[in-house]
Amino acid sequence: MILEAHDLVKRYPLGDGSVDALRGVSLSVAKGEFIAIMGSSGSGKSTMLHLLGGLDRPSEGNVLIDGVNISQLNDEEATLTRREKTGFVFQFFNLISLLNVAENVALPFLIAGDSLSTHRERVDALLDLVGLSDKAKHRPDQLSAGEQQRVALARALANEPAILLADEPTGNLDFVTGTEILDLIWDSCDRLGQTIVLVTHDARAAAYADRVLIVRDGTIRDEIELGRRRDHEARPLITRLAALGL
Ligand SMILES: Nc1ncnc2c1ncn2[C@@H]1O[C@H](COP(=O)(O)OP(=O)(O)OP(=O)(O)O)[C@@H](O)[C@H]1O
Ligand SMILES: [Mg+2]
């Protein structure tokens, strides 16, 4: 298993007490699998994604990425493991406005202390993958929203992370542009064997997944196995969700 979670609890302090955003979540994801996490607002999806990707630590429980228990590493080790093993895509693109497109894509390498020129071939290949070869010198504010998300996706895939984690990556995009992003994510999974964990409340996006986890009140309440399909047709998933009363 490329990703495992055991009995994750996330407790946030609130006033005099605390709130449990996650109440015991366990899961495992196989290499090359595409998982979607669905659930209503406040159910704990982003909290779960952040713990799975090592952006935050569980109050209880463990996360294993590629066999490494990241919950037991110190901050420095955890950061290094996260940079090496995971790539993140967010709803609000999170690009660096002072860097051009190529530099944004190369950010994981720049952070590691390398120069862009050392990784030029890889960056060019990534820009080609997301169809932005002709925009390498543009700044983020000179791009459309869909183009900005394609840059963010290229950056997330730059160092071939074991796992790509995406939190509502199409939440700020129109349907057609969102579909382009989902097609790219799916291609990276199906053709390149990239493992994907996608958080979404959109059944059309979740329909790209092999398996859909339904989160409610900080626990995984249901699981829907869709299997690998090429059509990404949402109706079967919507029918299964309706049968569960969702
Ligand atoms: N830093 C925090 N401090 C206190 N409570 C928090 C914090 N972050 C999240 N929560 C609470 O934890 C619960 C789960 O939040 P989370 O962001 O994971 O939900 P979500 O499923 O991603 O929702 P959405 O679909 O709106 O993004 C919510 O009740 C939220 O208010
Ligand atoms: Mg969220």
PDB file of C-alpha atoms and ligand atoms in Angstrom:
ATOM      1  CA  MET A   1       0.000   0.000   0.000  1.00  0.00           C
ATOM      2  CA  ILE A   2       1.329   3.408  -0.950  1.00  0.00           C
ATOM      3  CA  LEU A   3      -0.811   5.180   1.651  1.00  0.00           C
ATOM      4  CA  GLU A   4      -2.259   3.947   4.939  1.00  0.00           C
ATOM      5  CA  ALA A   5      -4.103   5.697   7.741  1.00  0.00           C
ATOM      6  CA  HIS A   6      -4.752   4.037  11.076  1.00  0.00           C
ATOM      7  CA  ASP A   7      -7.363   5.373  13.505  1.00  0.00           C
ATOM      8  CA  LEU A   8      -6.805   9.044  12.742  1.00  0.00           C
ATOM      9  CA  VAL A   9      -8.276  11.501  15.207  1.00  0.00           C
ATOM     10  CA  LYS A  10      -7.930  15.264  14.732  1.00  0.00           C
ATOM     11  CA  ARG A  11      -8.946  17.418  17.654  1.00  0.00           C
ATOM     12  CA  TYR A  12      -8.944  21.212  17.398  1.00  0.00           C
ATOM     13  CA  PRO A  13      -9.012  23.372  20.515  1.00  0.00           C
ATOM     14  CA  LEU A  14     -12.181  25.479  20.608  1.00  0.00           C
ATOM     15  CA  GLY A  15     -12.926  27.897  23.448  1.00  0.00           C
ATOM     16  CA  ASP A  16     -12.589  25.967  26.696  1.00  0.00           C
ATOM     17  CA  GLY A  17     -13.119  22.618  24.992  1.00  0.00           C
ATOM     18  CA  SER A  18     -12.272  21.047  21.659  1.00  0.00           C
ATOM     19  CA  VAL A  19     -13.885  19.849  18.454  1.00  0.00           C
ATOM     20  CA  ASP A  20     -13.126  16.498  16.847  1.00  0.00           C
ATOM     21  CA  ALA A  21     -12.823  17.090  13.113  1.00  0.00           C
ATOM     22  CA  LEU A  22     -11.849  13.443  12.566  1.00  0.00           C
ATOM     23  CA  ARG A  23     -13.062  10.665  14.837  1.00  0.00           C
ATOM     24  CA  GLY A  24     -11.144   7.546  13.864  1.00  0.00           C
ATOM     25  CA  VAL A  25     -10.380   7.257  10.168  1.00  0.00           C
ATOM     26  CA  SER A  26      -8.589   4.266   8.689  1.00  0.00           C
ATOM     27  CA  LEU A  27      -7.956   3.598   5.020  1.00  0.00           C
ATOM     28  CA  SER A  28      -5.462   2.178   2.603  1.00  0.00           C
ATOM     29  CA  VAL A  29      -4.735   3.191  -0.958  1.00  0.00           C
ATOM     30  CA  ALA A  30      -2.898   0.981  -3.443  1.00  0.00           C
ATOM     31  CA  LYS A  31      -0.216   2.357  -5.756  1.00  0.00           C
ATOM     32  CA  GLY A  32      -1.797   3.781  -8.881  1.00  0.00           C
ATOM     33  CA  GLU A  33      -5.273   3.887  -7.371  1.00  0.00           C
ATOM     34  CA  PHE A  34      -7.544   6.928  -7.788  1.00  0.00           C
ATOM     35  CA  ILE A  35      -9.552   7.673  -4.634  1.00  0.00           C
ATOM     36  CA  ALA A  36     -12.176  10.374  -4.244  1.00  0.00           C
ATOM     37  CA  ILE A  37     -13.306  11.690  -0.862  1.00  0.00           C
ATOM     38  CA  MET A  38     -16.810  13.150  -0.796  1.00  0.00           C
ATOM     39  CA  GLY A  39     -18.892  14.596   2.009  1.00  0.00           C
ATOM     40  CA  SER A  40     -20.785  17.703   3.005  1.00  0.00           C
ATOM     41  CA  SER A  41     -19.158  20.935   4.110  1.00  0.00           C
ATOM     42  CA  GLY A  42     -17.484  20.566   7.504  1.00  0.00           C
ATOM     43  CA  SER A  43     -17.483  16.745   7.397  1.00  0.00           C
ATOM     44  CA  GLY A  44     -13.678  16.607   7.661  1.00  0.00           C
ATOM     45  CA  LYS A  45     -12.492  16.108   4.065  1.00  0.00           C
ATOM     46  CA  SER A  46      -9.778  18.770   4.019  1.00  0.00           C
ATOM     47  CA  THR A  47      -8.639  17.803   7.508  1.00  0.00           C
ATOM     48  CA  MET A  48      -8.264  14.226   6.311  1.00  0.00           C
ATOM     49  CA  LEU A  49      -6.387  15.245   3.159  1.00  0.00           C
ATOM     50  CA  HIS A  50      -3.985  17.434   5.136  1.00  0.00           C
ATOM     51  CA  LEU A  51      -3.204  14.570   7.522  1.00  0.00           C
ATOM     52  CA  LEU A  52      -2.796  12.075   4.657  1.00  0.00           C
ATOM     53  CA  GLY A  53      -0.360  14.404   2.895  1.00  0.00           C
ATOM     54  CA  GLY A  54       1.589  15.332   6.011  1.00  0.00           C
ATOM     55  CA  LEU A  55       0.555  19.010   5.932  1.00  0.00           C
ATOM     56  CA  ASP A  56      -0.764  18.572   9.466  1.00  0.00           C
ATOM     57  CA  ARG A  57      -0.388  16.016  12.247  1.00  0.00           C
ATOM     58  CA  PRO A  58      -3.093  13.779  13.712  1.00  0.00           C
ATOM     59  CA  SER A  59      -3.989  14.115  17.411  1.00  0.00           C
ATOM     60  CA  GLU A  60      -4.072  10.314  17.456  1.00  0.00           C
ATOM     61  CA  GLY A  61      -3.280   7.614  14.932  1.00  0.00           C
ATOM     62  CA  ASN A  62      -0.702   7.185  12.207  1.00  0.00           C
ATOM     63  CA  VAL A  63      -0.221   7.923   8.520  1.00  0.00           C
ATOM     64  CA  LEU A  64       2.136   5.751   6.481  1.00  0.00           C
ATOM     65  CA  ILE A  65       3.318   7.000   3.103  1.00  0.00           C
ATOM     66  CA  ASP A  66       5.194   4.394   1.101  1.00  0.00           C
ATOM     67  CA  GLY A  67       5.737   2.484   4.355  1.00  0.00           C
ATOM     68  CA  VAL A  68       7.147   5.491   6.250  1.00  0.00           C
ATOM     69  CA  ASN A  69       5.208   6.454   9.370  1.00  0.00           C
ATOM     70  CA  ILE A  70       5.181  10.229   8.865  1.00  0.00           C
ATOM     71  CA  SER A  71       3.262  10.810  12.103  1.00  0.00           C
ATOM     72  CA  GLN A  72       6.306   9.680  14.089  1.00  0.00           C
ATOM     73  CA  LEU A  73       8.866  11.836  12.288  1.00  0.00           C
ATOM     74  CA  ASN A  74      10.102  15.135  13.685  1.00  0.00           C
ATOM     75  CA  ASP A  75       9.028  18.309  11.862  1.00  0.00           C
ATOM     76  CA  GLU A  76      12.121  18.503   9.677  1.00  0.00           C
ATOM     77  CA  GLU A  77      11.967  14.854   8.619  1.00  0.00           C
ATOM     78  CA  ALA A  78       8.222  15.139   8.027  1.00  0.00           C
ATOM     79  CA  THR A  79       8.721  18.180   5.778  1.00  0.00           C
ATOM     80  CA  LEU A  80      11.393  16.416   3.733  1.00  0.00           C
ATOM     81  CA  THR A  81       9.238  13.304   3.360  1.00  0.00           C
ATOM     82  CA  ARG A  82       6.232  15.392   2.363  1.00  0.00           C
ATOM     83  CA  ARG A  83       8.257  17.247  -0.305  1.00  0.00           C
ATOM     84  CA  GLU A  84       9.595  13.995  -1.677  1.00  0.00           C
ATOM     85  CA  LYS A  85       6.464  11.860  -1.568  1.00  0.00           C
ATOM     86  CA  THR A  86       3.487  14.152  -2.061  1.00  0.00           C
ATOM     87  CA  GLY A  87       2.204  16.806  -4.436  1.00  0.00           C
ATOM     88  CA  PHE A  88      -0.721  19.084  -3.550  1.00  0.00           C
ATOM     89  CA  VAL A  89      -3.269  20.907  -5.686  1.00  0.00           C
ATOM     90  CA  PHE A  90      -5.667  23.310  -3.980  1.00  0.00           C
ATOM     91  CA  GLN A  91      -8.883  25.085  -4.892  1.00  0.00           C
ATOM     92  CA  PHE A  92      -7.130  28.470  -5.071  1.00  0.00           C
ATOM     93  CA  PHE A  93      -4.147  27.414  -7.200  1.00  0.00           C
ATOM     94  CA  ASN A  94      -1.585  28.869  -4.704  1.00  0.00           C
ATOM     95  CA  LEU A  95       0.920  29.978  -7.335  1.00  0.00           C
ATOM     96  CA  ILE A  96       3.702  32.434  -6.558  1.00  0.00           C
ATOM     97  CA  SER A  97       2.834  35.654  -8.347  1.00  0.00           C
ATOM     98  CA  LEU A  98       6.428  36.892  -8.647  1.00  0.00           C
ATOM     99  CA  LEU A  99       7.579  33.736 -10.438  1.00  0.00           C
ATOM    100  CA  ASN A 100       6.793  32.918 -14.044  1.00  0.00           C
ATOM    101  CA  VAL A 101       5.080  29.705 -15.116  1.00  0.00           C
ATOM    102  CA  ALA A 102       8.269  27.677 -15.612  1.00  0.00           C
ATOM    103  CA  GLU A 103       9.633  28.834 -12.244  1.00  0.00           C
ATOM    104  CA  ASN A 104       6.359  27.972 -10.508  1.00  0.00           C
ATOM    105  CA  VAL A 105       6.489  24.484 -11.988  1.00  0.00           C
ATOM    106  CA  ALA A 106      10.138  24.173 -10.934  1.00  0.00           C
ATOM    107  CA  LEU A 107       9.388  25.331  -7.385  1.00  0.00           C
ATOM    108  CA  PRO A 108       9.951  21.904  -5.757  1.00  0.00           C
ATOM    109  CA  PHE A 109      13.437  21.880  -7.320  1.00  0.00           C
ATOM    110  CA  LEU A 110      14.144  25.527  -6.408  1.00  0.00           C
ATOM    111  CA  ILE A 111      13.131  24.806  -2.792  1.00  0.00           C
ATOM    112  CA  ALA A 112      15.533  21.868  -2.788  1.00  0.00           C
ATOM    113  CA  GLY A 113      18.289  24.330  -3.764  1.00  0.00           C
ATOM    114  CA  ASP A 114      18.598  23.428  -7.444  1.00  0.00           C
ATOM    115  CA  SER A 115      18.473  25.843 -10.364  1.00  0.00           C
ATOM    116  CA  LEU A 116      15.764  25.875 -13.011  1.00  0.00           C
ATOM    117  CA  SER A 117      18.331  25.116 -15.733  1.00  0.00           C
ATOM    118  CA  THR A 118      19.270  21.821 -14.037  1.00  0.00           C
ATOM    119  CA  HIS A 119      15.670  20.671 -14.425  1.00  0.00           C
ATOM    120  CA  ARG A 120      14.814  22.402 -17.704  1.00  0.00           C
ATOM    121  CA  GLU A 121      13.987  19.169 -19.525  1.00  0.00           C
ATOM    122  CA  ARG A 122      11.642  17.973 -16.798  1.00  0.00           C
ATOM    123  CA  VAL A 123       9.941  21.387 -16.580  1.00  0.00           C
ATOM    124  CA  ASP A 124       9.483  21.493 -20.362  1.00  0.00           C
ATOM    125  CA  ALA A 125       7.999  17.995 -20.318  1.00  0.00           C
ATOM    126  CA  LEU A 126       5.571  19.024 -17.563  1.00  0.00           C
ATOM    127  CA  LEU A 127       4.537  22.182 -19.427  1.00  0.00           C
ATOM    128  CA  ASP A 128       3.968  20.026 -22.485  1.00  0.00           C
ATOM    129  CA  LEU A 129       1.901  17.580 -20.397  1.00  0.00           C
ATOM    130  CA  VAL A 130      -0.465  20.350 -19.276  1.00  0.00           C
ATOM    131  CA  GLY A 131      -0.432  22.131 -22.646  1.00  0.00           C
ATOM    132  CA  LEU A 132       1.344  25.318 -21.543  1.00  0.00           C
ATOM    133  CA  SER A 133       4.640  25.133 -23.426  1.00  0.00           C
ATOM    134  CA  ASP A 134       3.933  28.484 -25.078  1.00  0.00           C
ATOM    135  CA  LYS A 135       3.262  30.246 -21.744  1.00  0.00           C
ATOM    136  CA  ALA A 136       6.453  29.370 -19.839  1.00  0.00           C
ATOM    137  CA  LYS A 137       7.400  33.031 -19.331  1.00  0.00           C
ATOM    138  CA  HIS A 138       3.945  34.271 -18.324  1.00  0.00           C
ATOM    139  CA  ARG A 139       3.188  35.351 -14.767  1.00  0.00           C
ATOM    140  CA  PRO A 140       0.235  33.698 -13.024  1.00  0.00           C
ATOM    141  CA  ASP A 141      -1.876  36.878 -13.322  1.00  0.00           C
ATOM    142  CA  GLN A 142      -1.464  36.681 -17.101  1.00  0.00           C
ATOM    143  CA  LEU A 143      -3.197  33.296 -17.193  1.00  0.00           C
ATOM    144  CA  SER A 144      -6.810  32.149 -17.084  1.00  0.00           C
ATOM    145  CA  ALA A 145      -8.033  30.273 -14.008  1.00  0.00           C
ATOM    146  CA  GLY A 146      -7.856  26.943 -15.821  1.00  0.00           C
ATOM    147  CA  GLU A 147      -4.321  27.675 -16.997  1.00  0.00           C
ATOM    148  CA  GLN A 148      -3.294  28.601 -13.456  1.00  0.00           C
ATOM    149  CA  GLN A 149      -4.635  25.295 -12.167  1.00  0.00           C
ATOM    150  CA  ARG A 150      -2.742  23.463 -14.909  1.00  0.00           C
ATOM    151  CA  VAL A 151       0.449  25.152 -13.677  1.00  0.00           C
ATOM    152  CA  ALA A 152      -0.386  24.088 -10.125  1.00  0.00           C
ATOM    153  CA  LEU A 153      -0.929  20.529 -11.324  1.00  0.00           C
ATOM    154  CA  ALA A 154       2.371  20.491 -13.231  1.00  0.00           C
ATOM    155  CA  ARG A 155       4.130  21.778 -10.099  1.00  0.00           C
ATOM    156  CA  ALA A 156       2.472  19.105  -7.948  1.00  0.00           C
ATOM    157  CA  LEU A 157       3.686  16.401 -10.329  1.00  0.00           C
ATOM    158  CA  ALA A 158       7.163  17.907 -10.803  1.00  0.00           C
ATOM    159  CA  ASN A 159       9.190  15.528  -8.680  1.00  0.00           C
ATOM    160  CA  GLU A 160       7.035  12.494  -9.451  1.00  0.00           C
ATOM    161  CA  PRO A 161       5.493  12.255  -5.989  1.00  0.00           C
ATOM    162  CA  ALA A 162       4.204   8.901  -4.793  1.00  0.00           C
ATOM    163  CA  ILE A 163       0.829  10.545  -4.142  1.00  0.00           C
ATOM    164  CA  LEU A 164      -1.010  13.490  -5.666  1.00  0.00           C
ATOM    165  CA  LEU A 165      -3.491  15.051  -3.238  1.00  0.00           C
ATOM    166  CA  ALA A 166      -6.063  17.509  -4.556  1.00  0.00           C
ATOM    167  CA  ASP A 167      -8.577  19.535  -2.518  1.00  0.00           C
ATOM    168  CA  GLU A 168     -11.460  20.737  -4.704  1.00  0.00           C
ATOM    169  CA  PRO A 169      -9.116  21.384  -7.656  1.00  0.00           C
ATOM    170  CA  THR A 170     -12.075  22.188  -9.904  1.00  0.00           C
ATOM    171  CA  GLY A 171     -14.023  24.192  -7.303  1.00  0.00           C
ATOM    172  CA  ASN A 172     -13.145  27.507  -8.926  1.00  0.00           C
ATOM    173  CA  LEU A 173     -13.375  26.431 -12.525  1.00  0.00           C
ATOM    174  CA  ASP A 174     -16.230  26.273 -15.006  1.00  0.00           C
ATOM    175  CA  PHE A 175     -17.383  22.838 -16.123  1.00  0.00           C
ATOM    176  CA  VAL A 176     -15.307  22.605 -19.307  1.00  0.00           C
ATOM    177  CA  THR A 177     -12.121  23.864 -17.655  1.00  0.00           C
ATOM    178  CA  GLY A 178     -12.713  21.609 -14.661  1.00  0.00           C
ATOM    179  CA  THR A 179     -13.093  18.644 -16.980  1.00  0.00           C
ATOM    180  CA  GLU A 180      -9.724  19.482 -18.578  1.00  0.00           C
ATOM    181  CA  ILE A 181      -8.059  19.397 -15.158  1.00  0.00           C
ATOM    182  CA  LEU A 182      -9.771  16.126 -14.216  1.00  0.00           C
ATOM    183  CA  ASP A 183      -8.761  14.575 -17.541  1.00  0.00           C
ATOM    184  CA  LEU A 184      -5.137  15.570 -16.854  1.00  0.00           C
ATOM    185  CA  ILE A 185      -5.254  14.156 -13.333  1.00  0.00           C
ATOM    186  CA  TRP A 186      -6.827  10.967 -14.607  1.00  0.00           C
ATOM    187  CA  ASP A 187      -4.225  10.625 -17.372  1.00  0.00           C
ATOM    188  CA  SER A 188      -1.410  10.981 -14.859  1.00  0.00           C
ATOM    189  CA  CYS A 189      -3.037   8.152 -12.898  1.00  0.00           C
ATOM    190  CA  ASP A 190      -3.944   5.842 -15.754  1.00  0.00           C
ATOM    191  CA  ARG A 191      -0.936   6.372 -18.020  1.00  0.00           C
ATOM    192  CA  LEU A 192       1.791   7.183 -15.508  1.00  0.00           C
ATOM    193  CA  GLY A 193       0.567   5.145 -12.538  1.00  0.00           C
ATOM    194  CA  GLN A 194       0.260   8.184 -10.288  1.00  0.00           C
ATOM    195  CA  THR A 195      -1.712   7.575  -7.074  1.00  0.00           C
ATOM    196  CA  ILE A 196      -4.479  10.171  -6.609  1.00  0.00           C
ATOM    197  CA  VAL A 197      -6.501  11.305  -3.601  1.00  0.00           C
ATOM    198  CA  LEU A 198      -9.126  13.833  -4.695  1.00  0.00           C
ATOM    199  CA  VAL A 199     -11.440  15.732  -2.339  1.00  0.00           C
ATOM    200  CA  THR A 200     -14.603  16.988  -3.990  1.00  0.00           C
ATOM    201  CA  HIS A 201     -18.289  17.480  -3.366  1.00  0.00           C
ATOM    202  CA  ASP A 202     -18.975  17.217  -7.088  1.00  0.00           C
ATOM    203  CA  ALA A 203     -20.139  13.752  -8.198  1.00  0.00           C
ATOM    204  CA  ARG A 204     -18.942  14.492 -11.731  1.00  0.00           C
ATOM    205  CA  ALA A 205     -15.408  14.899 -10.403  1.00  0.00           C
ATOM    206  CA  ALA A 206     -15.650  11.921  -8.038  1.00  0.00           C
ATOM    207  CA  ALA A 207     -16.812   9.772 -10.967  1.00  0.00           C
ATOM    208  CA  TYR A 208     -13.212   9.799 -12.263  1.00  0.00           C
ATOM    209  CA  ALA A 209     -12.141   7.744  -9.239  1.00  0.00           C
ATOM    210  CA  ASP A 210     -11.799   3.975  -8.866  1.00  0.00           C
ATOM    211  CA  ARG A 211     -13.282   4.222  -5.386  1.00  0.00           C
ATOM    212  CA  VAL A 212     -15.244   6.898  -3.536  1.00  0.00           C
ATOM    213  CA  LEU A 213     -15.135   7.347   0.242  1.00  0.00           C
ATOM    214  CA  ILE A 214     -18.048   9.158   1.841  1.00  0.00           C
ATOM    215  CA  VAL A 215     -17.110  11.166   4.922  1.00  0.00           C
ATOM    216  CA  ARG A 216     -19.627  12.264   7.503  1.00  0.00           C
ATOM    217  CA  ASP A 217     -19.015  13.799  10.915  1.00  0.00           C
ATOM    218  CA  GLY A 218     -15.331  12.945  10.803  1.00  0.00           C
ATOM    219  CA  THR A 219     -15.659   9.273   9.912  1.00  0.00           C
ATOM    220  CA  ILE A 220     -15.766   7.282   6.682  1.00  0.00           C
ATOM    221  CA  ARG A 221     -19.394   6.385   6.507  1.00  0.00           C
ATOM    222  CA  ASP A 222     -19.563   4.550   3.169  1.00  0.00           C
ATOM    223  CA  GLU A 223     -17.369   3.366   0.363  1.00  0.00           C
ATOM    224  CA  ILE A 224     -18.394   3.010  -3.277  1.00  0.00           C
ATOM    225  CA  GLU A 225     -16.288   0.842  -5.578  1.00  0.00           C
ATOM    226  CA  LEU A 226     -16.487   2.087  -9.164  1.00  0.00           C
ATOM    227  CA  GLY A 227     -13.501   0.362 -10.718  1.00  0.00           C
ATOM    228  CA  ARG A 228     -11.376   1.816 -13.506  1.00  0.00           C
ATOM    229  CA  ARG A 229     -13.545   3.216 -16.269  1.00  0.00           C
ATOM    230  CA  ARG A 230     -12.712   5.322 -19.257  1.00  0.00           C
ATOM    231  CA  ASP A 231     -16.047   7.096 -19.680  1.00  0.00           C
ATOM    232  CA  HIS A 232     -16.094   8.985 -16.314  1.00  0.00           C
ATOM    233  CA  GLU A 233     -19.861   8.840 -16.542  1.00  0.00           C
ATOM    234  CA  ALA A 234     -21.300  10.286 -13.307  1.00  0.00           C
ATOM    235  CA  ARG A 235     -24.723   8.653 -13.415  1.00  0.00           C
ATOM    236  CA  PRO A 236     -23.737   5.287 -11.877  1.00  0.00           C
ATOM    237  CA  LEU A 237     -22.143   7.116  -8.938  1.00  0.00           C
ATOM    238  CA  ILE A 238     -25.126   9.448  -8.523  1.00  0.00           C
ATOM    239  CA  THR A 239     -27.425   6.394  -8.452  1.00  0.00           C
ATOM    240  CA  ARG A 240     -25.261   4.712  -5.792  1.00  0.00           C
ATOM    241  CA  LEU A 241     -25.153   7.931  -3.740  1.00  0.00           C
ATOM    242  CA  ALA A 242     -28.940   8.213  -3.947  1.00  0.00           C
ATOM    243  CA  ALA A 243     -29.308   4.585  -2.805  1.00  0.00           C
ATOM    244  CA  LEU A 244     -27.275   5.538   0.294  1.00  0.00           C
ATOM    245  CA  GLY A 245     -29.610   8.470   0.890  1.00  0.00           C
ATOM    246  CA  LEU A 246     -26.989  11.056  -0.110  1.00  0.00           C
TER     247      LEU A 246
HETATM  248  N1  LIG B   1      -8.107  25.071  12.534  1.00  0.00           N
HETATM  249  C1  LIG B   1      -9.301  24.677  12.991  1.00  0.00           C
HETATM  250  N2  LIG B   1      -9.717  24.976  14.240  1.00  0.00           N
HETATM  251  C2  LIG B   1     -10.910  24.550  14.715  1.00  0.00           C
HETATM  252  N3  LIG B   1     -11.781  23.825  13.991  1.00  0.00           N
HETATM  253  C3  LIG B   1     -11.434  23.490  12.742  1.00  0.00           C
HETATM  254  C4  LIG B   1     -10.187  23.899  12.164  1.00  0.00           C
HETATM  255  N4  LIG B   1     -10.128  23.424  10.893  1.00  0.00           N
HETATM  256  C5  LIG B   1     -11.277  22.757  10.694  1.00  0.00           C
HETATM  257  N5  LIG B   1     -12.057  22.804  11.790  1.00  0.00           N
HETATM  258  C6  LIG B   1     -13.379  22.157  11.947  1.00  0.00           C
HETATM  259  O1  LIG B   1     -13.261  20.792  11.600  1.00  0.00           O
HETATM  260  C7  LIG B   1     -14.379  20.363  10.853  1.00  0.00           C
HETATM  261  C8  LIG B   1     -13.937  19.776   9.523  1.00  0.00           C
HETATM  262  O2  LIG B   1     -13.357  20.782   8.717  1.00  0.00           O
HETATM  263  P1  LIG B   1     -12.837  20.514   7.243  1.00  0.00           P
HETATM  264  O3  LIG B   1     -12.192  21.759   6.761  1.00  0.00           O
HETATM  265  O4  LIG B   1     -12.010  19.288   7.242  1.00  0.00           O
HETATM  266  O5  LIG B   1     -14.196  20.218   6.458  1.00  0.00           O
HETATM  267  P2  LIG B   1     -14.442  19.957   4.915  1.00  0.00           P
HETATM  268  O6  LIG B   1     -15.158  18.657   4.819  1.00  0.00           O
HETATM  269  O7  LIG B   1     -13.180  20.098   4.156  1.00  0.00           O
HETATM  270  O8  LIG B   1     -15.465  21.120   4.523  1.00  0.00           O
HETATM  271  P3  LIG B   1     -15.603  21.967   3.137  1.00  0.00           P
HETATM  272  O9  LIG B   1     -16.349  21.081   2.178  1.00  0.00           O
HETATM  273  O10 LIG B   1     -16.436  23.150   3.547  1.00  0.00           O
HETATM  274  O11 LIG B   1     -14.256  22.345   2.671  1.00  0.00           O
HETATM  275  C9  LIG B   1     -15.289  21.572  10.714  1.00  0.00           C
HETATM  276  O12 LIG B   1     -16.287  21.489  11.686  1.00  0.00           O
HETATM  277  C10 LIG B   1     -14.373  22.740  10.983  1.00  0.00           C
HETATM  278  O13 LIG B   1     -15.075  23.804  11.539  1.00  0.00           O
HETATM  279 MG    MG B   2     -12.515  21.467   2.694  1.00  0.00          MG
END
